[in-house]
Every structure is written in C-alpha cells, then in structure tokens.
mmCIF file of C-alpha atoms and ligand atoms in Angstrom:
data_model
loop_
_atom_site.group_PDB
_atom_site.id
_atom_site.type_symbol
_atom_site.label_atom_id
_atom_site.label_comp_id
_atom_site.label_asym_id
_atom_site.label_seq_id
_atom_site.Cartn_x
_atom_site.Cartn_y
_atom_site.Cartn_z
ATOM 1 C CA MET A 172 70.601 36.194 -23.602
ATOM 2 C CA THR A 173 70.673 39.362 -20.719
ATOM 3 C CA GLY A 174 68.241 41.809 -19.981
ATOM 4 C CA GLN A 175 69.321 45.475 -18.854
ATOM 5 C CA SER A 176 68.252 47.072 -15.464
ATOM 6 C CA PHE A 177 68.784 50.585 -13.686
ATOM 7 C CA HIS A 178 71.657 48.790 -11.611
ATOM 8 C CA GLY A 179 73.264 45.829 -13.228
ATOM 9 C CA HIS A 180 72.538 43.454 -15.884
ATOM 10 C CA PHE A 181 71.156 39.468 -15.651
ATOM 11 C CA LEU A 182 72.547 36.408 -16.860
ATOM 12 C CA HIS A 183 69.336 34.563 -17.318
ATOM 13 C CA GLY A 184 68.938 31.889 -14.772
ATOM 14 C CA ARG A 185 72.644 32.300 -13.483
ATOM 15 C CA GLY A 186 72.817 35.246 -11.608
ATOM 16 C CA ALA A 187 73.211 39.395 -12.021
ATOM 17 C CA VAL A 188 75.978 41.252 -12.948
ATOM 18 C CA TYR A 189 76.920 45.022 -11.664
ATOM 19 C CA ARG A 190 79.678 47.543 -11.803
ATOM 20 C CA GLY A 191 81.881 46.417 -9.011
ATOM 21 C CA PHE A 192 81.318 46.873 -5.428
ATOM 22 C CA LEU A 193 82.999 49.043 -3.450
ATOM 23 C CA ASP A 194 84.217 49.089 -0.167
ATOM 24 C CA ALA A 195 85.141 52.925 0.576
ATOM 25 C CA HIS A 196 86.871 52.254 3.856
ATOM 26 C CA VAL A 197 89.452 49.986 4.617
ATOM 27 C CA HIS A 198 92.767 49.407 5.778
ATOM 28 C CA LEU A 199 94.781 47.018 3.686
ATOM 29 C CA ALA A 200 97.551 47.541 5.813
ATOM 30 C CA LEU A 201 95.882 45.299 8.516
ATOM 31 C CA ILE A 202 93.720 42.647 6.016
ATOM 32 C CA ASP A 203 95.002 40.302 3.605
ATOM 33 C CA PRO A 204 93.550 41.761 0.867
ATOM 34 C CA GLY A 205 93.904 38.808 -1.559
ATOM 35 C CA GLN A 206 90.562 37.965 -0.086
ATOM 36 C CA LEU A 207 88.389 40.846 -0.861
ATOM 37 C CA VAL A 208 87.711 39.607 -4.729
ATOM 38 C CA ASP A 209 86.277 36.500 -3.805
ATOM 39 C CA GLY A 210 84.261 38.123 -0.858
ATOM 40 C CA GLY A 211 82.576 40.232 -3.872
ATOM 41 C CA ILE A 212 84.735 43.404 -3.112
ATOM 42 C CA ALA A 213 85.940 44.680 -6.586
ATOM 43 C CA ARG A 214 86.996 48.011 -5.478
ATOM 44 C CA VAL A 215 88.595 49.725 -2.316
ATOM 45 C CA ILE A 216 89.206 52.959 -0.679
ATOM 46 C CA ASP A 217 92.196 52.449 1.497
ATOM 47 C CA LEU A 218 91.539 55.459 4.581
ATOM 48 C CA GLY A 219 95.466 55.397 5.736
ATOM 49 C CA GLY A 220 98.674 53.368 5.962
ATOM 50 C CA TRP A 221 98.969 51.486 2.876
ATOM 51 C CA LEU A 222 101.365 51.979 0.251
ATOM 52 C CA PRO A 223 101.328 50.177 -2.913
ATOM 53 C CA ASN A 224 103.961 46.885 -2.885
ATOM 54 C CA GLY A 225 104.114 45.738 -6.214
ATOM 55 C CA LYS A 226 101.342 45.035 -8.673
ATOM 56 C CA ARG A 227 99.073 42.505 -7.198
ATOM 57 C CA GLU A 228 96.780 40.606 -9.144
ATOM 58 C CA ASP A 229 94.263 39.316 -6.835
ATOM 59 C CA MET A 230 93.732 42.613 -5.236
ATOM 60 C CA PRO A 231 91.049 44.914 -5.621
ATOM 61 C CA ASP A 232 91.357 48.152 -7.610
ATOM 62 C CA VAL A 233 92.762 50.562 -5.095
ATOM 63 C CA ALA A 234 92.352 54.614 -4.085
ATOM 64 C CA TYR A 235 94.263 55.538 -1.198
ATOM 65 C CA ALA A 236 95.087 58.103 1.087
ATOM 66 C CA TYR A 237 98.379 56.621 2.885
ATOM 67 C CA GLN A 238 99.171 59.188 5.848
ATOM 68 C CA PHE A 239 96.609 59.813 8.387
ATOM 69 C CA LEU A 240 97.027 63.997 8.793
ATOM 70 C CA THR A 241 96.282 64.909 12.070
ATOM 71 C CA ALA A 242 97.194 66.952 15.235
ATOM 72 C CA PRO A 243 100.440 66.495 17.196
ATOM 73 C CA GLY A 244 99.937 63.636 19.362
ATOM 74 C CA GLY A 245 96.545 63.270 17.639
ATOM 75 C CA TYR A 246 94.225 59.770 16.559
ATOM 76 C CA PRO A 247 95.462 57.078 15.399
ATOM 77 C CA SER A 248 99.729 58.035 16.407
ATOM 78 C CA GLN A 249 98.979 56.861 19.943
ATOM 79 C CA ALA A 250 96.785 53.723 18.746
ATOM 80 C CA GLY A 251 98.258 50.436 18.846
ATOM 81 C CA TRP A 252 97.217 49.289 15.382
ATOM 82 C CA ALA A 253 98.526 52.134 13.405
ATOM 83 C CA GLU A 254 102.447 51.678 12.331
ATOM 84 C CA PRO A 255 105.007 54.256 12.863
ATOM 85 C CA GLY A 256 105.153 56.597 10.334
ATOM 86 C CA TRP A 257 101.178 56.153 9.054
ATOM 87 C CA CYS A 258 100.607 59.623 10.710
ATOM 88 C CA ARG A 259 101.878 63.097 9.376
ATOM 89 C CA GLU A 260 101.576 65.533 12.257
ATOM 90 C CA ILE A 261 100.448 69.362 11.279
ATOM 91 C CA ALA A 262 100.709 72.089 13.722
ATOM 92 C CA THR A 263 100.167 75.031 11.355
ATOM 93 C CA ALA A 264 99.015 76.082 8.404
ATOM 94 C CA ALA A 265 102.372 75.781 6.355
ATOM 95 C CA ASP A 266 102.771 72.009 7.877
ATOM 96 C CA ALA A 267 99.827 71.352 6.103
ATOM 97 C CA ALA A 268 100.289 72.131 2.839
ATOM 98 C CA ALA A 269 103.326 70.233 2.671
ATOM 99 C CA ALA A 270 101.584 67.000 4.522
ATOM 100 C CA VAL A 271 99.242 67.328 1.293
ATOM 101 C CA ASP A 272 101.834 67.740 -1.182
ATOM 102 C CA LEU A 273 103.960 64.651 0.383
ATOM 103 C CA GLN A 274 100.715 62.541 0.171
ATOM 104 C CA ALA A 275 100.324 63.476 -3.437
ATOM 105 C CA ALA A 276 103.616 62.846 -4.305
ATOM 106 C CA ALA A 277 103.245 59.395 -2.887
ATOM 107 C CA GLY A 278 100.525 58.099 -5.452
ATOM 108 C CA ALA A 279 97.104 59.290 -3.192
ATOM 109 C CA SER A 280 94.181 60.373 -4.565
ATOM 110 C CA VAL A 281 92.592 61.080 -1.536
ATOM 111 C CA LEU A 282 93.106 62.623 1.751
ATOM 112 C CA LYS A 283 92.594 61.376 5.205
ATOM 113 C CA VAL A 284 92.492 64.012 8.311
ATOM 114 C CA THR A 285 91.424 63.118 11.682
ATOM 115 C CA LEU A 286 89.197 65.271 14.150
ATOM 116 C CA ASN A 287 89.266 62.615 17.035
ATOM 117 C CA ALA A 288 88.560 64.716 20.442
ATOM 118 C CA VAL A 289 88.058 61.250 22.267
ATOM 119 C CA ALA A 290 91.648 59.848 21.546
ATOM 120 C CA GLY A 291 93.489 63.095 22.146
ATOM 121 C CA PRO A 292 94.349 66.445 20.440
ATOM 122 C CA VAL A 293 93.039 67.449 17.088
ATOM 123 C CA LEU A 294 94.027 70.047 14.250
ATOM 124 C CA ASN A 295 93.164 73.297 14.974
ATOM 125 C CA ALA A 296 91.008 75.151 12.348
ATOM 126 C CA LYS A 297 94.196 77.202 10.918
ATOM 127 C CA GLY A 298 95.497 73.750 10.302
ATOM 128 C CA LEU A 299 92.799 71.969 9.320
ATOM 129 C CA THR A 300 91.088 74.559 6.462
ATOM 130 C CA ALA A 301 95.249 75.112 5.091
ATOM 131 C CA ALA A 302 94.783 71.055 4.574
ATOM 132 C CA VAL A 303 91.580 70.668 2.989
ATOM 133 C CA ASP A 304 92.453 74.139 0.607
ATOM 134 C CA ARG A 305 95.942 72.355 -0.419
ATOM 135 C CA ALA A 306 94.099 69.057 -1.290
ATOM 136 C CA HIS A 307 91.404 70.788 -3.371
ATOM 137 C CA GLU A 308 93.898 72.783 -4.654
ATOM 138 C CA CYS A 309 95.459 69.483 -5.807
ATOM 139 C CA GLY A 310 92.459 67.729 -6.845
ATOM 140 C CA LEU A 311 92.353 65.597 -3.872
ATOM 141 C CA PRO A 312 88.937 64.776 -1.523
ATOM 142 C CA VAL A 313 89.116 65.314 1.719
ATOM 143 C CA VAL A 314 87.584 62.671 3.891
ATOM 144 C CA ALA A 315 87.485 63.027 7.863
ATOM 145 C CA HIS A 316 87.227 60.890 11.063
ATOM 146 C CA ALA A 317 85.080 62.992 12.704
ATOM 147 C CA GLU A 318 84.639 61.952 16.410
ATOM 148 C CA GLY A 319 83.656 63.713 19.499
ATOM 149 C CA ALA A 320 81.100 66.575 20.463
ATOM 150 C CA GLY A 321 81.198 69.252 17.526
ATOM 151 C CA GLN A 322 83.860 67.563 15.113
ATOM 152 C CA ALA A 323 81.286 66.776 12.371
ATOM 153 C CA ASP A 324 80.437 69.791 12.351
ATOM 154 C CA ARG A 325 84.019 71.377 12.565
ATOM 155 C CA ALA A 326 84.883 69.360 9.135
ATOM 156 C CA PHE A 327 82.000 70.348 7.422
ATOM 157 C CA ALA A 328 82.465 73.831 7.622
ATOM 158 C CA ALA A 329 85.864 73.420 6.504
ATOM 159 C CA GLY A 330 85.112 71.943 3.527
ATOM 160 C CA VAL A 331 85.957 68.658 4.202
ATOM 161 C CA ASP A 332 84.545 66.437 1.224
ATOM 162 C CA ALA A 333 83.215 63.014 3.265
ATOM 163 C CA PHE A 334 82.967 61.393 6.665
ATOM 164 C CA ALA A 335 85.041 58.582 6.709
ATOM 165 C CA HIS A 336 82.317 57.196 9.371
ATOM 166 C CA THR A 337 78.511 58.169 9.369
ATOM 167 C CA PRO A 338 79.096 60.556 12.810
ATOM 168 C CA PHE A 339 78.134 58.680 15.520
ATOM 169 C CA SER A 340 79.147 60.523 19.098
ATOM 170 C CA GLU A 341 75.908 62.890 18.910
ATOM 171 C CA ARG A 342 72.620 63.402 17.208
ATOM 172 C CA LEU A 343 73.489 66.000 14.631
ATOM 173 C CA ALA A 344 70.650 68.832 14.300
ATOM 174 C CA ASP A 345 68.220 68.327 11.227
ATOM 175 C CA ASP A 346 69.101 71.475 10.005
ATOM 176 C CA LEU A 347 72.812 70.411 9.828
ATOM 177 C CA VAL A 348 72.123 67.138 8.776
ATOM 178 C CA THR A 349 69.929 68.748 5.602
ATOM 179 C CA ALA A 350 72.979 71.152 4.768
ATOM 180 C CA MET A 351 75.527 68.063 5.087
ATOM 181 C CA ALA A 352 73.426 66.336 2.557
ATOM 182 C CA ALA A 353 73.593 68.750 -0.088
ATOM 183 C CA SER A 354 77.459 68.528 -0.477
ATOM 184 C CA MET A 355 78.843 65.458 1.070
ATOM 185 C CA THR A 356 79.143 61.935 1.012
ATOM 186 C CA TRP A 357 78.975 59.630 4.203
ATOM 187 C CA ILE A 358 80.766 56.592 4.226
ATOM 188 C CA SER A 359 78.409 54.049 6.167
ATOM 189 C CA THR A 360 80.264 51.929 8.522
ATOM 190 C CA LEU A 361 77.914 51.290 11.089
ATOM 191 C CA ASP A 362 78.430 47.799 11.917
ATOM 192 C CA ILE A 363 82.150 49.035 13.506
ATOM 193 C CA HIS A 364 79.136 49.374 16.241
ATOM 194 C CA GLY A 365 79.134 46.171 17.990
ATOM 195 C CA TRP A 366 79.558 43.948 15.337
ATOM 196 C CA GLY A 367 76.017 42.613 15.320
ATOM 197 C CA THR A 368 75.596 43.291 18.760
ATOM 198 C CA PRO A 369 74.727 47.133 18.235
ATOM 199 C CA THR A 370 76.224 49.712 20.611
ATOM 200 C CA GLU A 371 74.952 53.400 21.568
ATOM 201 C CA ALA A 372 77.024 54.908 19.220
ATOM 202 C CA PHE A 373 75.304 52.073 16.345
ATOM 203 C CA ASP A 374 71.649 53.631 17.283
ATOM 204 C CA ILE A 375 73.458 57.210 16.979
ATOM 205 C CA ALA A 376 74.861 57.025 13.502
ATOM 206 C CA SER A 377 71.901 54.673 12.278
ATOM 207 C CA ASP A 378 69.442 58.136 13.139
ATOM 208 C CA ASN A 379 72.032 60.292 11.433
ATOM 209 C CA LEU A 380 72.344 58.401 8.443
ATOM 210 C CA HIS A 381 68.522 57.943 8.368
ATOM 211 C CA ARG A 382 68.239 61.674 7.387
ATOM 212 C CA PHE A 383 71.059 62.339 5.937
ATOM 213 C CA HIS A 384 69.707 59.844 3.127
ATOM 214 C CA ALA A 385 66.573 61.320 3.036
ATOM 215 C CA ALA A 386 67.302 64.434 2.299
ATOM 216 C CA GLY A 387 69.244 63.107 -0.360
ATOM 217 C CA GLY A 388 72.716 62.664 1.081
ATOM 218 C CA ARG A 389 75.269 60.196 -0.626
ATOM 219 C CA VAL A 390 75.466 57.255 0.994
ATOM 220 C CA LEU A 391 78.756 54.865 0.305
ATOM 221 C CA TYR A 392 78.758 51.639 1.501
ATOM 222 C CA GLY A 393 82.003 51.416 4.436
ATOM 223 C CA THR A 394 82.957 49.040 6.486
ATOM 224 C CA ASP A 395 86.691 50.018 8.024
ATOM 225 C CA LEU A 396 87.885 46.705 7.321
ATOM 226 C CA GLY A 397 90.837 46.111 9.281
ATOM 227 C CA ASN A 398 88.951 47.448 12.565
ATOM 228 C CA GLY A 399 87.660 44.672 14.405
ATOM 229 C CA PRO A 400 86.217 41.042 13.208
ATOM 230 C CA LEU A 401 85.183 42.012 9.410
ATOM 231 C CA VAL A 402 84.355 39.592 7.110
ATOM 232 C CA LEU A 403 86.894 39.871 4.035
ATOM 233 C CA GLY A 404 84.139 40.711 1.709
ATOM 234 C CA ILE A 405 80.761 41.770 1.467
ATOM 235 C CA ASN A 406 79.413 42.438 5.141
ATOM 236 C CA ARG A 407 75.794 41.213 5.619
ATOM 237 C CA ARG A 408 75.821 43.042 9.113
ATOM 238 C CA GLU A 409 76.441 46.301 7.055
ATOM 239 C CA ILE A 410 73.714 45.738 4.736
ATOM 240 C CA SER A 411 71.209 45.747 6.958
ATOM 241 C CA ALA A 412 72.174 48.396 9.395
ATOM 242 C CA LEU A 413 71.661 50.110 5.959
ATOM 243 C CA LEU A 414 68.288 48.630 5.113
ATOM 244 C CA GLY A 415 67.870 49.567 9.129
ATOM 245 C CA ALA A 416 68.566 53.719 8.292
ATOM 246 C CA GLY A 417 65.896 53.365 5.445
ATOM 247 C CA LEU A 418 67.907 52.896 2.277
ATOM 248 C CA THR A 419 65.943 50.433 -0.160
ATOM 249 C CA PRO A 420 67.472 47.596 -1.553
ATOM 250 C CA ASP A 421 68.050 49.622 -4.715
ATOM 251 C CA ASP A 422 69.690 52.740 -3.027
ATOM 252 C CA VAL A 423 71.751 49.553 -1.019
ATOM 253 C CA LEU A 424 73.167 48.925 -4.675
ATOM 254 C CA ASP A 425 73.425 52.708 -5.578
ATOM 255 C CA ALA A 426 75.953 52.770 -2.283
ATOM 256 C CA LEU A 427 77.723 49.416 -3.116
ATOM 257 C CA CYS A 428 78.538 50.207 -7.263
ATOM 258 C CA PRO A 429 78.958 53.916 -7.695
ATOM 259 C CA ARG A 430 80.763 55.062 -10.868
ATOM 260 C CA ALA A 431 83.118 57.896 -9.141
ATOM 261 C CA PRO A 432 83.082 57.883 -6.046
ATOM 262 C CA LEU A 433 84.209 61.196 -4.266
ATOM 263 C CA GLY A 434 84.915 61.884 -7.762
ATOM 264 C CA LEU A 435 87.993 59.394 -8.079
ATOM 265 C CA ALA A 436 89.097 57.595 -11.513
ATOM 266 C CA LEU A 437 89.258 54.103 -10.013
ATOM 267 C CA ALA A 438 89.917 51.522 -12.552
ATOM 268 C CA ASP A 439 87.417 48.976 -13.191
ATOM 269 C CA THR A 440 89.098 45.555 -13.564
ATOM 270 C CA ARG A 441 86.236 43.817 -12.049
ATOM 271 C CA VAL A 442 82.742 43.791 -11.619
ATOM 272 C CA THR A 443 80.224 41.851 -9.323
ATOM 273 C CA PHE A 444 78.683 39.188 -9.839
ATOM 274 C CA ILE A 445 75.657 37.509 -7.767
ATOM 275 C CA PRO A 446 74.432 34.016 -8.568
ATOM 276 C CA GLY A 447 70.430 33.556 -8.938
ATOM 277 C CA GLU A 448 67.479 35.723 -8.773
ATOM 278 C CA ARG A 449 67.478 39.307 -7.068
ATOM 279 C CA PRO A 450 64.913 38.258 -3.824
ATOM 280 C CA ARG A 451 62.401 40.665 -3.448
ATOM 281 C CA ASP A 452 62.846 40.138 0.595
ATOM 282 C CA PRO A 453 64.782 42.036 2.365
ATOM 283 C CA ASP A 454 66.466 39.601 4.339
ATOM 284 C CA GLU A 455 66.893 37.507 1.642
ATOM 285 C CA PHE A 456 68.351 39.938 -0.498
ATOM 286 C CA THR A 457 70.873 40.872 2.293
ATOM 287 C CA GLU A 458 71.871 37.119 2.207
ATOM 288 C CA TRP A 459 71.756 37.310 -1.665
ATOM 289 C CA LEU A 460 74.138 39.685 -1.929
ATOM 290 C CA GLY A 461 76.723 38.336 0.552
ATOM 291 C CA SER A 462 77.303 35.420 -1.946
ATOM 292 C CA ALA A 463 78.994 38.401 -4.347
ATOM 293 C CA ARG A 464 81.847 37.443 -5.989
ATOM 294 C CA ALA A 465 83.610 39.734 -7.890
ATOM 295 C CA LEU A 466 85.141 38.697 -11.476
ATOM 296 C CA THR A 467 87.428 40.007 -14.584
ATOM 297 C CA HIS A 468 85.750 40.814 -17.776
ATOM 298 C CA SER A 469 87.527 37.620 -19.218
ATOM 299 C CA GLU A 470 86.207 35.634 -16.229
ATOM 300 C CA LEU A 471 82.499 36.929 -16.680
ATOM 301 C CA GLU A 472 83.023 36.404 -20.705
ATOM 302 C CA VAL A 473 82.806 32.021 -19.371
ATOM 303 C CA LEU A 474 80.236 32.833 -18.015
ATOM 304 C CA GLU A 475 78.587 34.524 -20.459
HETATM 305 ZN ZN1 LIG B 130 89.715 53.475 9.181
#
C-alpha cells in the first residue's frame, strides 16, 4: 500500500520514494562515480572535465558541460587538478562561438564558463556575451563560476542562467539578489567553504542564499564533488547548510529532486529511496536524508 504526497510516495512501514536526487555540481573525472548511487544520488550535472567513456550501468544519469570556457590563462587552466585539455580559452567573440559549438558537438547539454578574478584573467565582455548568446542559440543553459568582486553581477548581466556556486566573494545587494531570483538558478555548494568548519565565505554565501531563496529564487542542491573531502553521496553538511540558509525540509527536497533542472531533459533511470518514516525534527531529517540510496525501477519493485 502506498500513499501520495507532493514530493514522493511512501511505502508504508518501509520508507519514502522520490524522483532521483540530483547533485547539480560534480566533477566525475575527479571521483569514483560508481559510488554515488549507493549514496542516494541518481542524477548529476557534471560541470567540467568529464566526457562519457563507454556505458556504465553503475553510474547516475548525467548531463555534462565538458570543457571550461575561460579567458586565456584563466581559471582553472592553471589549477593543479584540471587536466590539460579541460579548458577552452576564449579571447574573441569568434572564439566563443567556436568553443560553444565544440562542446555541443561533444554531447554537452550545458555550458560552463568561468569568471574567477581571484585566480587569473577573466573573460572580457564581448567573449562572455558571445558565449552566452551562442549557447542559448544552441539550446544550452549557461552555468558560471563567478568569483571575485563584481563577477556575479557581470555574469548575470550577460544572461548567464545559473551559478555553479552560491556567490561567496561578497555580500550581494538586496536589489541585485531580488533581480537574480526572478530568472536565475543557484547551485548551493555551501559546504566547500570549510567542509564543516565554516569560513567567512560560508557565511557570505549563506547570507546571499538566504535572501535569494526568500525572494523566490530557484535553488539546486550541489556539492562540487571532486573538490576537497566530500562524501560520495548525499552530503549531510550541505543539507544542514541549506536548512541554515532558511530552506524548509520541503524546500530541500525541491532542491534535490527537480523535474527538469536548468531545463535539462535528464534521464530517470533511478528513484531515490529512503528507509523509515520522514522525521519532523530537522537534525533527524538531515540524518534520514543521508541514508538515501538510488534504486532502478526494477530494484524498487522488489521492495514494493
Ligand atoms: Zn566545480
């Protein structure tokens, strides 16, 4: 016997079933992707570096960006973790259009641009706008890594659809946050700021996210898996941070199981199953979510 709810359905006495949980910011090339399903993650958006390498039954469903579009010498081309070939450098509008077409030809369904003024040069206005416009002509949403004063503002002005990270370099003005909330999606990634020992950037990002969410902005759960010591599955600290930024448990579930994140038509090979009753206490809710695992529809049928 099952009961229906807004977010999922409940197998009485056994647990809850949701649309497959999504981590909207991962780097599969930097982790063991075969562990994610057992950790509750059914779908991912890879935001740089990864290309499909044969069919893997044990992996979540994936949408991917492939190369980072960046300025010559820009982030992450000088970062130790980025392989040669992961970045596509853009100096002119013509470079930008060619770079977008290259990603589309490689099967990308989302575009990643970087504007990290702390780590190096950033895309100029012409290159950025040309990349965004070309991506939109190709039907690809654009996700930006914005870092350094003013970069989030620049990305938004250029028509970027989403931030790969909740802006963390500076407290954004209320009117800017409200304007962003009307059209943008923010991928949370709060826990990378300290991994449990919150930093100043964690506080700035949490404050920005609090106001963005309160203004009606679309939030997606994302962890930047591959960046630092992160669990290969649902990250309880990321959930706690989302609750701390004012999301309710239902809002957290919205952030975890969107139907078409960024408008992407992700496959739904798996659902996410969480054993036991959903707790009312927020701490227990976080622990409960952390026990999720992703199951194929036939694996679920065995439980039902
Ligand atoms: Zn990342």
